[in-house]
Coordinates of C-alpha atoms and ligand atoms in Angstrom, one line a residue:
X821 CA 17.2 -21.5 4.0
X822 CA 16.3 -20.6 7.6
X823 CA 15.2 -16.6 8.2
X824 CA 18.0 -14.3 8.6
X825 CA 17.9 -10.8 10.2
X826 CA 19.8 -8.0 8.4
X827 CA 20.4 -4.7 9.4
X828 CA 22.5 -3.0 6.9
X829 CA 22.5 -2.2 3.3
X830 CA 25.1 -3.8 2.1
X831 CA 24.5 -7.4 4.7
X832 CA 21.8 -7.3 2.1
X833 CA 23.6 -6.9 -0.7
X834 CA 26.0 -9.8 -0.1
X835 CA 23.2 -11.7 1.4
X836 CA 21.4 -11.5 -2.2
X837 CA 24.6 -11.6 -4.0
X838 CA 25.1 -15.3 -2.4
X839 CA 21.8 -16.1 -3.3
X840 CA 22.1 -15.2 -6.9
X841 CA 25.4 -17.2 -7.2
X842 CA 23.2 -20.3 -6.1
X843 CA 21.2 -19.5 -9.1
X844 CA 18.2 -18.2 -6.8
X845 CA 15.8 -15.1 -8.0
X846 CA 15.1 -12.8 -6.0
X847 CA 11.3 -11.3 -4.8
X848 CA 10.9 -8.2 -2.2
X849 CA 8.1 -7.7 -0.6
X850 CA 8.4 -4.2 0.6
X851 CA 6.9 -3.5 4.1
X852 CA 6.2 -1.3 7.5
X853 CA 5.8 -4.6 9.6
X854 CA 2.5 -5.0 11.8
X855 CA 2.1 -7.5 9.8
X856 CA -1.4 -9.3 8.8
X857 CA -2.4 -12.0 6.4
X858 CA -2.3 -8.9 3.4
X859 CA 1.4 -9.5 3.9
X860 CA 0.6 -12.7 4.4
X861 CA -0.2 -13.3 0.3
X862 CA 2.3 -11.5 -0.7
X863 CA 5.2 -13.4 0.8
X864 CA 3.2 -16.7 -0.2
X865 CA 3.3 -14.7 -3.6
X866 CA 7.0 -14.3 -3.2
X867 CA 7.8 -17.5 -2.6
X868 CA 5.8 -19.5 -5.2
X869 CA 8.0 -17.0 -7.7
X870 CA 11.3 -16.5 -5.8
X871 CA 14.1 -18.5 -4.9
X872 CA 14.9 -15.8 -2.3
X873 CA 12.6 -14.0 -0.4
X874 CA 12.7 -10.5 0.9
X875 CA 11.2 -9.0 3.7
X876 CA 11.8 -5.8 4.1
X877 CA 10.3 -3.6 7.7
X878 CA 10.7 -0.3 8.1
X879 CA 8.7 2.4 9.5
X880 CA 9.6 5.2 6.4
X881 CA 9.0 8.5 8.4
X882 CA 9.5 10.2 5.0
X883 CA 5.8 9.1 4.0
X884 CA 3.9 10.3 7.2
X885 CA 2.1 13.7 6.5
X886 CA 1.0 13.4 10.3
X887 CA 3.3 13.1 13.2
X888 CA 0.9 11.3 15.6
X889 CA 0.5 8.5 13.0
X890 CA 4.0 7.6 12.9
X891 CA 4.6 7.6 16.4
X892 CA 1.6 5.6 16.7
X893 CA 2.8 3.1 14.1
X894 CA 2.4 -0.5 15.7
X895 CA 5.5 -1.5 15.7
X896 CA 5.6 -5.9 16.7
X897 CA 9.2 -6.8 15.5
X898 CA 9.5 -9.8 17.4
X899 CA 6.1 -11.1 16.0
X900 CA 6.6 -9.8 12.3
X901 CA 9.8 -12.0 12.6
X902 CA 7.7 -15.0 13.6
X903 CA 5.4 -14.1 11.0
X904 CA 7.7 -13.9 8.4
X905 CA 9.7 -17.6 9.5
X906 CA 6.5 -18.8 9.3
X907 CA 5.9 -17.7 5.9
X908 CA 9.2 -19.0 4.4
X909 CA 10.5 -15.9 4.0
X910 CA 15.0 -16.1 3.6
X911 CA 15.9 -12.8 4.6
X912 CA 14.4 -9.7 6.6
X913 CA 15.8 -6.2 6.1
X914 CA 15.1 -4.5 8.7
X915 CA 17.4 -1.0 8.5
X916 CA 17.4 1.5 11.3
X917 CA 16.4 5.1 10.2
X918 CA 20.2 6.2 10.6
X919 CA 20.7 3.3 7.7
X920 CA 18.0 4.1 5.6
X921 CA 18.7 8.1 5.6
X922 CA 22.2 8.4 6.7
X923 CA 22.9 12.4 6.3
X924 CA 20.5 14.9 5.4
X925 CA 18.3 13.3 2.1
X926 CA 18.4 15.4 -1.0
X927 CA 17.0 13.9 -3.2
X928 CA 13.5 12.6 -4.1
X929 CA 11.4 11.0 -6.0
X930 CA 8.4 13.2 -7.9
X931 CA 5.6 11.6 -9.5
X932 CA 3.5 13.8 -10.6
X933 CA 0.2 14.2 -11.8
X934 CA -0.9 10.6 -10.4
X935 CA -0.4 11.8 -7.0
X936 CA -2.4 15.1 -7.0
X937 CA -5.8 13.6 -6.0
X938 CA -7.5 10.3 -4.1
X939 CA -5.2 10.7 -0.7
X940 CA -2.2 12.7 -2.8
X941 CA -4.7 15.9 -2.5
X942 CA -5.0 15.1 1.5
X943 CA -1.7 14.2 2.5
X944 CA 1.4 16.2 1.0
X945 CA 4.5 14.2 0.9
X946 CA 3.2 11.0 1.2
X947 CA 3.8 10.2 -2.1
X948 CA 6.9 11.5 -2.5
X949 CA 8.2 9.6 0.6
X950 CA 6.7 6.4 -1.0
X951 CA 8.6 6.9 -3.9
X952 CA 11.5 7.2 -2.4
X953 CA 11.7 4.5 0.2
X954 CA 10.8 2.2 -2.3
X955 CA 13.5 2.9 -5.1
X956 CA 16.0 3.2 -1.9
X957 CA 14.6 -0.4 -1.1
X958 CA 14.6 -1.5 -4.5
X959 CA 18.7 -0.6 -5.3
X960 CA 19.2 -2.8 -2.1
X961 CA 18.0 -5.6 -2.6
X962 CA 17.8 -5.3 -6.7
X963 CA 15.0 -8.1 -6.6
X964 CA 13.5 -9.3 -9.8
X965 CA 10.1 -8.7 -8.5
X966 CA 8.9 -7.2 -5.9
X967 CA 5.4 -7.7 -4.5
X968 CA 2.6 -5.0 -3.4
X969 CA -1.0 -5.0 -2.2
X970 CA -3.5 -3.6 -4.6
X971 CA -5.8 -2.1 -1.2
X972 CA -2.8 0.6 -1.6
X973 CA -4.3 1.3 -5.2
X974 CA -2.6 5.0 -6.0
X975 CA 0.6 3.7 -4.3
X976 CA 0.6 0.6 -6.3
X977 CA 0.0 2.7 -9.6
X978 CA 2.8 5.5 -8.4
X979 CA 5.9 2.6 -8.0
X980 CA 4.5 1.2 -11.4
X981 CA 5.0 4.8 -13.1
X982 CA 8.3 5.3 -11.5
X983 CA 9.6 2.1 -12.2
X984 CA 8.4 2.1 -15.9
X985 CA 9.8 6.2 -16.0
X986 CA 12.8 5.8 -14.4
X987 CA 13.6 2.2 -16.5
X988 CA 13.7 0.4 -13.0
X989 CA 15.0 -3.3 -13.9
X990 CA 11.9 -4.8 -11.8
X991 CA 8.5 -6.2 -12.2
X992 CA 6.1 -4.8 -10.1
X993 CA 3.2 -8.1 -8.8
X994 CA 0.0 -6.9 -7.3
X995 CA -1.7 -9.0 -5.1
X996 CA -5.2 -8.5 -4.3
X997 CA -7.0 -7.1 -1.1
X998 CA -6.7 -9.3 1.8
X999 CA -10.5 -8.9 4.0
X1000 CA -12.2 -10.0 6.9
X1001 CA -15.4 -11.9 6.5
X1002 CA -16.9 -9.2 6.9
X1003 CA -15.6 -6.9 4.0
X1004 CA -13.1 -5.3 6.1
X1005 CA -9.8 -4.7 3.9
X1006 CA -6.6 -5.8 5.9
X1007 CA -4.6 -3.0 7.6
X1008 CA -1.9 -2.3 10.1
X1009 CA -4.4 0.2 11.1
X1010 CA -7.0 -1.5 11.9
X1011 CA -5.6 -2.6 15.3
X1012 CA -6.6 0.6 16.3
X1013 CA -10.0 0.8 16.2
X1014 CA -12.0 1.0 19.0
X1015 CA -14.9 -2.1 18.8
X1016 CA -17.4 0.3 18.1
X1017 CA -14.9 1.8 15.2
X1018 CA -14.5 -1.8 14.2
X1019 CA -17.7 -3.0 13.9
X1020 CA -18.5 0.6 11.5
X1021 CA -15.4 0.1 9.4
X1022 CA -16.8 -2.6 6.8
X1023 CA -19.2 0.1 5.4
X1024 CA -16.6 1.6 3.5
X1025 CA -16.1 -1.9 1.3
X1026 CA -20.4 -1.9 1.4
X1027 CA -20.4 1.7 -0.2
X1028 CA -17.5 0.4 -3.1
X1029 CA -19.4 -3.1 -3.6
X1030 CA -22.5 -0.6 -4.7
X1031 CA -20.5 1.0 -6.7
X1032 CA -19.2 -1.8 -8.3
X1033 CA -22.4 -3.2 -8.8
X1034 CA -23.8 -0.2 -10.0
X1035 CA -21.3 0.4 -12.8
X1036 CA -21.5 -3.5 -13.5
X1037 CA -25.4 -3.0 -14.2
X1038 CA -24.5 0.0 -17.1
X1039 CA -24.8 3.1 -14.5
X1040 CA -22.6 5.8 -16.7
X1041 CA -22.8 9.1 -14.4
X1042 CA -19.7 8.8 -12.2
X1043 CA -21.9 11.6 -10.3
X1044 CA -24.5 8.8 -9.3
X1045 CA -22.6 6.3 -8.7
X1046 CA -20.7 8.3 -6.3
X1047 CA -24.1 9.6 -4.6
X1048 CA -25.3 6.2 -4.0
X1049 CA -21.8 5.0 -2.6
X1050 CA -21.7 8.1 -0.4
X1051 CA -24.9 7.7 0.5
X1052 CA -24.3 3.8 2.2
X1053 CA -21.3 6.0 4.0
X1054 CA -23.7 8.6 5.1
X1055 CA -25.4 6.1 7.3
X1056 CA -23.1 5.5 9.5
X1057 CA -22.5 8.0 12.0
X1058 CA -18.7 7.0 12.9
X1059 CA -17.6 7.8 9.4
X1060 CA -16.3 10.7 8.1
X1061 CA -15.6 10.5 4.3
X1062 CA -12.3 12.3 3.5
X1063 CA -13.3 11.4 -0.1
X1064 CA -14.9 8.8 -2.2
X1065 CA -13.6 9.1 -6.4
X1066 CA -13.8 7.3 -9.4
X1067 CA -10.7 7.3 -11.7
X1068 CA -9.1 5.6 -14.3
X1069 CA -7.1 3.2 -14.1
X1070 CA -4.0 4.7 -15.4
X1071 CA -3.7 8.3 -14.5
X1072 CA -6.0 8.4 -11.7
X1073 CA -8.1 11.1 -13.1
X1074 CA -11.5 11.5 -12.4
X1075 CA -13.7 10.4 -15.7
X1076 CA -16.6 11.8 -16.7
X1077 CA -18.2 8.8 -17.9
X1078 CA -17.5 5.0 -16.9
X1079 CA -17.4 3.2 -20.3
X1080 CA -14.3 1.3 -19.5
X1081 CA -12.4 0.0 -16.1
X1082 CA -12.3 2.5 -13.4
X1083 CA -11.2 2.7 -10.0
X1084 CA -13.4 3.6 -7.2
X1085 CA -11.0 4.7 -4.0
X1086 CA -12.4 6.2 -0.8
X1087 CA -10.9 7.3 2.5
X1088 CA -13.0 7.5 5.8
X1089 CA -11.9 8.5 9.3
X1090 CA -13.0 6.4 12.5
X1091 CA -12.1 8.5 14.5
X1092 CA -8.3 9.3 14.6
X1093 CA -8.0 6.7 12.3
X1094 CA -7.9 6.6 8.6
X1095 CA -8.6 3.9 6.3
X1096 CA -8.5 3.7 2.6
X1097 CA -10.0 0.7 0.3
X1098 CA -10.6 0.4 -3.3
X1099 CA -12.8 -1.2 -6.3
X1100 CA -11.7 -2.0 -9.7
X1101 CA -15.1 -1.9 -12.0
X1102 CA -16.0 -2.6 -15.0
X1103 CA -19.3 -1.5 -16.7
X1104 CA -21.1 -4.8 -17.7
X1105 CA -18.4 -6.8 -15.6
Ligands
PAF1414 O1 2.7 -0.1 1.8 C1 3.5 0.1 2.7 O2 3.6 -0.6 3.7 C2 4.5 1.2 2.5 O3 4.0 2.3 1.9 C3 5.8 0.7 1.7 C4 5.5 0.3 0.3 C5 6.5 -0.4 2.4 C6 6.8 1.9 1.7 O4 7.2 2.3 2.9

């Protein structure tokens, strides 16, 4: 199947109905387009598992706590089209904002308690207009699986609640974090750092990796773990720490003691831009 572009709703819903006729699954992998190799594995992901894959783009204003950052989206259509033809992708979905939210929207999608701390406590809505998007996205297409990075760790674990709530007939795939050589986790954002910005940004995966290692070795005291970690961040004078935790892995609650898997999830401005990366640990791991 060559890549086809659709713009509507319900293109999407015959395209996939056509698709399921030939006896094809169907995998969606779920997107905002500035697409990087992240993406990359997921489609890959998608395809090994799908006999029709797809991609959806679309800038979901819903989710953006901060006006500047959505306006300042990259937005590369024409490559992320290349990108995805060159990744075997079938079909593209890629809905205007008229499409996706046609009158005024009334309805939401709540998840609570998972999304009251890591970036939940620093950027109301977001969650919420994750939530949404994605269950809009998800009646669409109606995919059998649909694919997400685990460097989005708390948005990965939000669709997984809702869907397993809200008896969504899918099955959520994680795929793991996509980095540079240098540590640096794969993000649309990181086009915007400024070299200086760039060459900083890996200390963020540095500070995790000590955690990790750390909580590998037996440390128990979330407390000095997350001293150390903040301490590597501390070093560096172009990053501000917006917050560095260590949860589990279910309700994203801080623990009081690591004695099983935990996730350590931090946030740190460069500037005027934000990044997020994760660890999954394991004491003794
Ligand atoms: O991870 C993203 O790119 C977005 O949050 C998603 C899942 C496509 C929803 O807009």
């Amino acid at each position: 199947m060559s890549l086809t572009v659709l713009r509507s709703a319900a293109e999407v819903r015959s395209a996939v109905a056509r698709a399921r006729r030939s006896g094809a699954s169907v995998g969606l992998v779920p997107t905002m387009g500035a697409l990087h190799a992240g993406h990359g594995s997921l489609i890959d992901r998608a395809r090994q598992e799908a006999g029709c894959v797809v991609v959806s783009i679309f800038v979901n204003p819903i989710q953006f706590d901060r006006r500047d950052d959505f306006e300042h989206y990259p937005r590369l259509l024409e490559t992320d089209l290349a990108f995805c033809g060159a990744r075997g992708a079938d079909l593209v979905f890629v809905p205007a904002e008229e499409e996706m939210y046609a009158g005024p929207q009334r309805a939401f999608v709540e998840v609570t308690g998972l999304t009251e701390q890591l970036c939940g406590r620093f950027r109301p809505g977001h969650f919420r207009g994750v939530a949404t998007v994605v269950l809009k996205l998800l009646n669409i297409v109606q995919p059998d699986r649909a694919y997400f990075g685990q460097k989005d760790a708390q948005q990965l674990a939000v669709i997984r609640r809702m869907v397993r709530d809200l008896n969504v007939p899918v099955e959520i795939i994680a795929a793991p974090t996509v980095r540079e050589p240098d540590g640096l986790a794969l993000s649309s954002r990181n086009r915007r750092l400024t070299p200086e910005q760039r060459a900083a940004a890996p200390v963020l995966y540095r500070a995790l990796q000590l955690a990790e290692r750390l909580s590998a070795e037996g440390a128990e005291h979330p407390e000095r773990v997350k001293a150390e970690a903040l301490g590597v961040l501390a070093g560096q004078p172009l990053a501000r720490v917006e917050y560095l935790e260590i949860v589990d892995t279910e309700e994203l609650q801080p623990v009081s003691r690591i004695t099983g898997p935990v996730l350590v999830a931090g946030a740190v401005w460069f500037g005027s831009i934000r990044l997020i990366d994760n660890v999954l640990c394991a004491p003794g791991r």
